[in-house]
Short mmCIF file of C-alpha atoms in Angstrom, two decimals:
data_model
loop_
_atom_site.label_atom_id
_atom_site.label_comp_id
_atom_site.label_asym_id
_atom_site.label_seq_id
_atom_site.Cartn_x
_atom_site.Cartn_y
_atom_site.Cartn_z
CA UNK A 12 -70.08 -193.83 -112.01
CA UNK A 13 -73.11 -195.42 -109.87
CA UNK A 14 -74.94 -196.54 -113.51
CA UNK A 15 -71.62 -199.00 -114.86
CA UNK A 16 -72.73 -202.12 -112.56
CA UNK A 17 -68.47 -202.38 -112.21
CA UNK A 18 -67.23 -202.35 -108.39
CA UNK A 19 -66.05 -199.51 -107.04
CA UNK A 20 -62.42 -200.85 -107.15
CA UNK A 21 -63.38 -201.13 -111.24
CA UNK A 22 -65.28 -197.50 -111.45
CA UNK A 23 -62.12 -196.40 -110.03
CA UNK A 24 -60.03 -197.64 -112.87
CA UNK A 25 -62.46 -196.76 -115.35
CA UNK A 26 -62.43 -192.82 -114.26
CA UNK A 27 -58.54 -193.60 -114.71
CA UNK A 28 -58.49 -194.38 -117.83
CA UNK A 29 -60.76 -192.24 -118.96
CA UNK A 30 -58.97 -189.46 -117.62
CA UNK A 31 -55.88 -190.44 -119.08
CA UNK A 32 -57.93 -190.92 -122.69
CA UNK A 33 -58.90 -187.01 -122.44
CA UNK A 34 -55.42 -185.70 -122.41
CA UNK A 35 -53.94 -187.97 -125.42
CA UNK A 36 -53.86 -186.80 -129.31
CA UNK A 37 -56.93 -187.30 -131.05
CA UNK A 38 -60.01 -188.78 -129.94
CA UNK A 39 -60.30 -192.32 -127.78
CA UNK A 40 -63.44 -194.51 -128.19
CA UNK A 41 -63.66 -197.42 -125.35
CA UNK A 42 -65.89 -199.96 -124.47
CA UNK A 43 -65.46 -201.91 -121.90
CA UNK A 44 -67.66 -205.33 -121.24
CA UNK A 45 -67.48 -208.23 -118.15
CA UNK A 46 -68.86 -210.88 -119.52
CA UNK A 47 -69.38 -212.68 -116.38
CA UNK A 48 -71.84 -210.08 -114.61
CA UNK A 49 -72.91 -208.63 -117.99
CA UNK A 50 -71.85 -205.29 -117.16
CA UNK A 51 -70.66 -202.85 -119.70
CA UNK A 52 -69.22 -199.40 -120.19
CA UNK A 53 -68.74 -197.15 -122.60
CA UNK A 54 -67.05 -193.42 -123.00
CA UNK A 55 -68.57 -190.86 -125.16
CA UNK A 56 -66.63 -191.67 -128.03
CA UNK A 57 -67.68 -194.99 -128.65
CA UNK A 58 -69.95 -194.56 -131.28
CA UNK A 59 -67.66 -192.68 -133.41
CA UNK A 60 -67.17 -193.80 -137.01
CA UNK A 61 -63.18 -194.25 -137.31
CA UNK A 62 -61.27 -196.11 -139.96
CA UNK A 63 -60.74 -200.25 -139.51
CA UNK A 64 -57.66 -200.44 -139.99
CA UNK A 65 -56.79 -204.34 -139.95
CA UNK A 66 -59.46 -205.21 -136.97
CA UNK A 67 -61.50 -206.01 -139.89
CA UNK A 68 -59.31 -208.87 -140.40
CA UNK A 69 -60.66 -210.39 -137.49
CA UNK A 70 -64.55 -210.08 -139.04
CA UNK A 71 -62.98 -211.64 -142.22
CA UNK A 72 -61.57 -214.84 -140.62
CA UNK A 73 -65.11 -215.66 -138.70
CA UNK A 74 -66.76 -215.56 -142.50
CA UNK A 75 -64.46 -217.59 -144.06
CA UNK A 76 -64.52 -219.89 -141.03
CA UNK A 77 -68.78 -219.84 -140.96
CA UNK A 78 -68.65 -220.54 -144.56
CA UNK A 79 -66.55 -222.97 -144.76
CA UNK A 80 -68.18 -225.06 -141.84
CA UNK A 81 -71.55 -224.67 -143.77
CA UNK A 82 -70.55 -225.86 -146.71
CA UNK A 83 -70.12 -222.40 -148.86
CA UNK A 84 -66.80 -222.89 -149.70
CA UNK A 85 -63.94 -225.64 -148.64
CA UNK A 86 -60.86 -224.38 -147.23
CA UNK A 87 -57.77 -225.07 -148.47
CA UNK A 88 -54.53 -225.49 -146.56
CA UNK A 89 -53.02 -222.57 -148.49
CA UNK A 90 -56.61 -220.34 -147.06
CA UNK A 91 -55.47 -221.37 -143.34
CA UNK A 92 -52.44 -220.42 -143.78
CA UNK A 93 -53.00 -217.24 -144.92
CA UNK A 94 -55.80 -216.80 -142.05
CA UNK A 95 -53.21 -217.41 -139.74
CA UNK A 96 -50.80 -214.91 -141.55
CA UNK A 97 -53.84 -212.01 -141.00
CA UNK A 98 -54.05 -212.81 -137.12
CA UNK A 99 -50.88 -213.42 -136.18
CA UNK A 100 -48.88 -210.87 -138.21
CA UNK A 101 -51.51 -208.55 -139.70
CA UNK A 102 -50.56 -210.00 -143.14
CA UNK A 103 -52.00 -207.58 -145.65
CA UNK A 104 -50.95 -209.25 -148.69
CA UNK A 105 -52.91 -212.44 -147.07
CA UNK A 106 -56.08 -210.34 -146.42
CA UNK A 107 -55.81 -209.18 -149.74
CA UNK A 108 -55.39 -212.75 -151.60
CA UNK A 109 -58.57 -214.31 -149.60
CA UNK A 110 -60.15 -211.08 -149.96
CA UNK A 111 -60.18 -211.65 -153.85
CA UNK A 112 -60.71 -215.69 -153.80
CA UNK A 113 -63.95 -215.29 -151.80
CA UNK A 114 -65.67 -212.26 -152.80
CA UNK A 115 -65.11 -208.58 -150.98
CA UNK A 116 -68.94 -208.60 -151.54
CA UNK A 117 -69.67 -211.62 -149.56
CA UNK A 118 -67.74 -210.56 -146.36
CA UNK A 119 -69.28 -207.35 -146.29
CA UNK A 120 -72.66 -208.30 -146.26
CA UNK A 121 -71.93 -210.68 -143.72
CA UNK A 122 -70.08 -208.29 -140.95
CA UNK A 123 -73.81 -206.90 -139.56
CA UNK A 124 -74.52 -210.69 -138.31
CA UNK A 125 -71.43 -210.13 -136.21
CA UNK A 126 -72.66 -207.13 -135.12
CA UNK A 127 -70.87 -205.10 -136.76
CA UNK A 128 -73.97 -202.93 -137.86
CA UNK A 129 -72.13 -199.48 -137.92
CA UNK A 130 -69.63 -200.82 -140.88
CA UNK A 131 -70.00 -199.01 -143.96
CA UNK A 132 -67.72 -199.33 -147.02
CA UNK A 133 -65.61 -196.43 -147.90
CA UNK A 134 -65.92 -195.50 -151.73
CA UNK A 135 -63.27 -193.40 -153.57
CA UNK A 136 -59.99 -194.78 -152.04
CA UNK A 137 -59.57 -198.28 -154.56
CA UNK A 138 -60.39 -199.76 -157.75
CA UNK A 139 -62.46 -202.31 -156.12
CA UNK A 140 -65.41 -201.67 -153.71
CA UNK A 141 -65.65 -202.72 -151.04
CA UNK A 142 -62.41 -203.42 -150.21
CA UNK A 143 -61.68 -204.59 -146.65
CA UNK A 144 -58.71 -201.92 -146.38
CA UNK A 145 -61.00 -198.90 -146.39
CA UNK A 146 -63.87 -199.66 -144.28
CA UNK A 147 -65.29 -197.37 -140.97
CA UNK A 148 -66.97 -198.86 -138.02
CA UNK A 149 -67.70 -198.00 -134.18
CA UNK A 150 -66.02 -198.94 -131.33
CA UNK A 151 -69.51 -200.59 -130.16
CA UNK A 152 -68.91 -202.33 -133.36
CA UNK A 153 -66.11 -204.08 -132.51
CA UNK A 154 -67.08 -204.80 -129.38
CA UNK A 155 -70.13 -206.89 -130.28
CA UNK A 156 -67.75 -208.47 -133.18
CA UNK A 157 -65.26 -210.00 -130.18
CA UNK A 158 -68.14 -210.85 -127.81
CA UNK A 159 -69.48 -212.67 -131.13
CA UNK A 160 -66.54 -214.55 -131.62
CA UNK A 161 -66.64 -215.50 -128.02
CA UNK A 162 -69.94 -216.14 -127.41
CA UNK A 163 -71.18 -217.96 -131.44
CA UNK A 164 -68.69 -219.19 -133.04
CA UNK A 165 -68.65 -222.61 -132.98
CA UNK A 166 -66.14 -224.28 -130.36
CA UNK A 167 -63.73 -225.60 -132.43
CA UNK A 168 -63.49 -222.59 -134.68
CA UNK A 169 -63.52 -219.68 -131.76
CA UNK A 170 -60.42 -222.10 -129.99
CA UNK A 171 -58.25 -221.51 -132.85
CA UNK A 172 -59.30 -217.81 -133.18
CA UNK A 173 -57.87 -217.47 -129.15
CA UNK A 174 -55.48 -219.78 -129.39
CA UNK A 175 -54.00 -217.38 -132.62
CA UNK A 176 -54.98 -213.80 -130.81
CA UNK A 177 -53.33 -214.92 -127.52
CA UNK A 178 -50.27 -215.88 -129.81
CA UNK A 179 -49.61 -212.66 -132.00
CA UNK A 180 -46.09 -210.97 -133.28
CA UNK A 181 -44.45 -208.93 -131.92
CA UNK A 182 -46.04 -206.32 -134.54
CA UNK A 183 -49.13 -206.34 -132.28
CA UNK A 184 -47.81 -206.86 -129.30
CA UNK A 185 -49.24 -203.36 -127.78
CA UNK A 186 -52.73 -202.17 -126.87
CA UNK A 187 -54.93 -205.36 -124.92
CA UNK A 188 -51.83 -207.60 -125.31
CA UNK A 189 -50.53 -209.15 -122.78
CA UNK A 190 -50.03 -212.52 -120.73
CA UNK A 191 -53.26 -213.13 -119.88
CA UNK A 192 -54.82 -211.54 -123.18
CA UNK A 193 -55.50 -211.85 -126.85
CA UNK A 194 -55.69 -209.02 -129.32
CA UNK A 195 -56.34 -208.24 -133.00
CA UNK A 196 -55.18 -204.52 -133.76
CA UNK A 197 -55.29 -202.39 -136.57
CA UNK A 198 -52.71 -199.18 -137.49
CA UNK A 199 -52.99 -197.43 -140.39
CA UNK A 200 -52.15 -193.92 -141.64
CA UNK A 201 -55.12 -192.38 -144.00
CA UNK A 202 -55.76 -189.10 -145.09
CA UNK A 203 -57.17 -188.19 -141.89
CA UNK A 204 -54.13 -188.95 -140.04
CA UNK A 205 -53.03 -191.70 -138.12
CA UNK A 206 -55.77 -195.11 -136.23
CA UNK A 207 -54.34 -196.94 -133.96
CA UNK A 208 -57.19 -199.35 -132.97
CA UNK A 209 -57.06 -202.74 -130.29
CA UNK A 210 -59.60 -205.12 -129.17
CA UNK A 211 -59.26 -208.33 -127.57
CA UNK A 212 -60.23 -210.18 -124.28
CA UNK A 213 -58.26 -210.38 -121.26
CA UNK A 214 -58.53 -212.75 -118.15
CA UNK A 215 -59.27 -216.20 -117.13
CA UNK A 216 -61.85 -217.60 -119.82
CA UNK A 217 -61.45 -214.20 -121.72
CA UNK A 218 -64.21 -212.92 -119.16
CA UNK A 219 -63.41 -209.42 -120.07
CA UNK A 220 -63.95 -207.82 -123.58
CA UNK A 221 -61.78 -204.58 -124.37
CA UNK A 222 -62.52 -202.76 -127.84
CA UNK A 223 -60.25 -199.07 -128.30
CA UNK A 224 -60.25 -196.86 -131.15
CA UNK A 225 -57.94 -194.07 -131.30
CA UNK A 226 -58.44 -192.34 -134.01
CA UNK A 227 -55.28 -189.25 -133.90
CA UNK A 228 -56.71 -186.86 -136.22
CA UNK A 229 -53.75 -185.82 -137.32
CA UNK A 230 -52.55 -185.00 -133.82
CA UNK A 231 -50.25 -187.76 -133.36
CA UNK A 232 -48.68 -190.83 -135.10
CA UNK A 233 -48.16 -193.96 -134.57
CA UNK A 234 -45.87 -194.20 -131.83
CA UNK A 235 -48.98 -191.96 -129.75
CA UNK A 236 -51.74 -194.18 -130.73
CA UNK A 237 -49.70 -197.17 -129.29
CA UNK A 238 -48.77 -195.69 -126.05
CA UNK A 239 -52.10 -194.38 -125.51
CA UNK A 240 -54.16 -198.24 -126.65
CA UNK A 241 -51.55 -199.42 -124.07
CA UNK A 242 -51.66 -197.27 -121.01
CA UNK A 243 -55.61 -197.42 -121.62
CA UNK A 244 -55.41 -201.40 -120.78
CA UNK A 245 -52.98 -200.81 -118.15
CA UNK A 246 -54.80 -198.78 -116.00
CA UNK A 247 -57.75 -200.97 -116.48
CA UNK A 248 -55.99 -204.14 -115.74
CA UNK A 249 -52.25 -204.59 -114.81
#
């Protein structure tokens, strides 16, 4: 993989795990990014359009926190409580509520400055459009979304998104989890089959970025899509 600018200790790992993404249900979409050396990679899948699932959530929370710290809206303590319901736990009913209270509308026409430029709104599947539960994006999406949080959020703000995604439950303890990571993930079953999505950083000042998508296809379930988000990050980095 001469064109990846990874070592070849890395390009070793990466062939790994992209290997081990060929044989598992479904398709796999993976980017991978140092942040240090500015390196990334990417497998073929990576531009795929594959359901949300709750990594939106993580898009959400850096609108509500950009509006609030420009004087759009003032949050309440009830609003940061519920933020830290959607990051911690995956709270749907909290998504939902702050979903509502600050216009569906507003978030999504604020996702592409987090470059989230792939997203597109899913019509058909709710009363109200759009509606953060039925959303597609890219893996490269989400990719540039965690690199934004990372790299333009304001201090303050992107310390308390970490400091949360470092901390999550045990419901989303799987995929780029782990000791020295943080993760927002997203699981959902739709009428496709089953996502099982993960992006987060990992290492010493979150140098590297890790965005999956794993979208089954109705090849697997959920209990697939976790192993394979988890292996994936394994053989990259433990």
């Amino acid at each position: 993989m001469p064109d990846s600018g990874f070592d070849c200790a890395f390009q070793k790992r990466i062939q790994a795990a992209q290997q081990y993404a060929e044989t598992r249900p479904g398709t796999v979409g993976i980017v991978l990014r140092d942040r240090q050396n500015g390196v990334v990679w990417r497998n073929k899948h990576a531009a795929d359009k594959v359901w949300t699932a709750s990594t939106i959530k993580l898009a959400m929370i850096v609108n509500l926190l950009d509006r609030h710290r420009t004087g759009q809206i003032r949050l309440t303590s009830d609003d940061r409580r519920l933020m830290t319901a959607m990051l911690h736990s995956s709270d749907d009913d909290a998504a939902d509520t702050l979903w509502k209270r600050y216009s569906g509308s507003t978030f999504n026409a604020a996702f592409p400055q987090y470059g989230m430029t792939g997203l597109v709104a899913q019509r058909g599947y709710s009363t109200s459009f759009p509606y953060w539960g039925f959303e597609k994006c890219t893996t490269d999406d989400l990719d540039r979304l965690i690199n934004h949080v990372l790299d333009k959020v304001h201090p303050e703000d992107r310390a308390y998104i970490v400091e949360q995604m470092r901390g999550v439950g045990p419901e989303q303890q799987w995929g780029v989890w782990g000791p020295d990571s943080g993760t927002k993930n997203g699981w959902s079953q739709e009428d496709t089959g089953w996502v099982m999505n993960s992006v987060g950083f990992i290492g010493p000042d979150q140098r590297y970025t890790l965005a999956i998508m794993n979208n089954l296809a109705g090849e697997g379930g959920y209990d697939e899509g976790r192993a394979t988000d988890t292996e994936i990050t394994r053989i990259l980095f433990r």
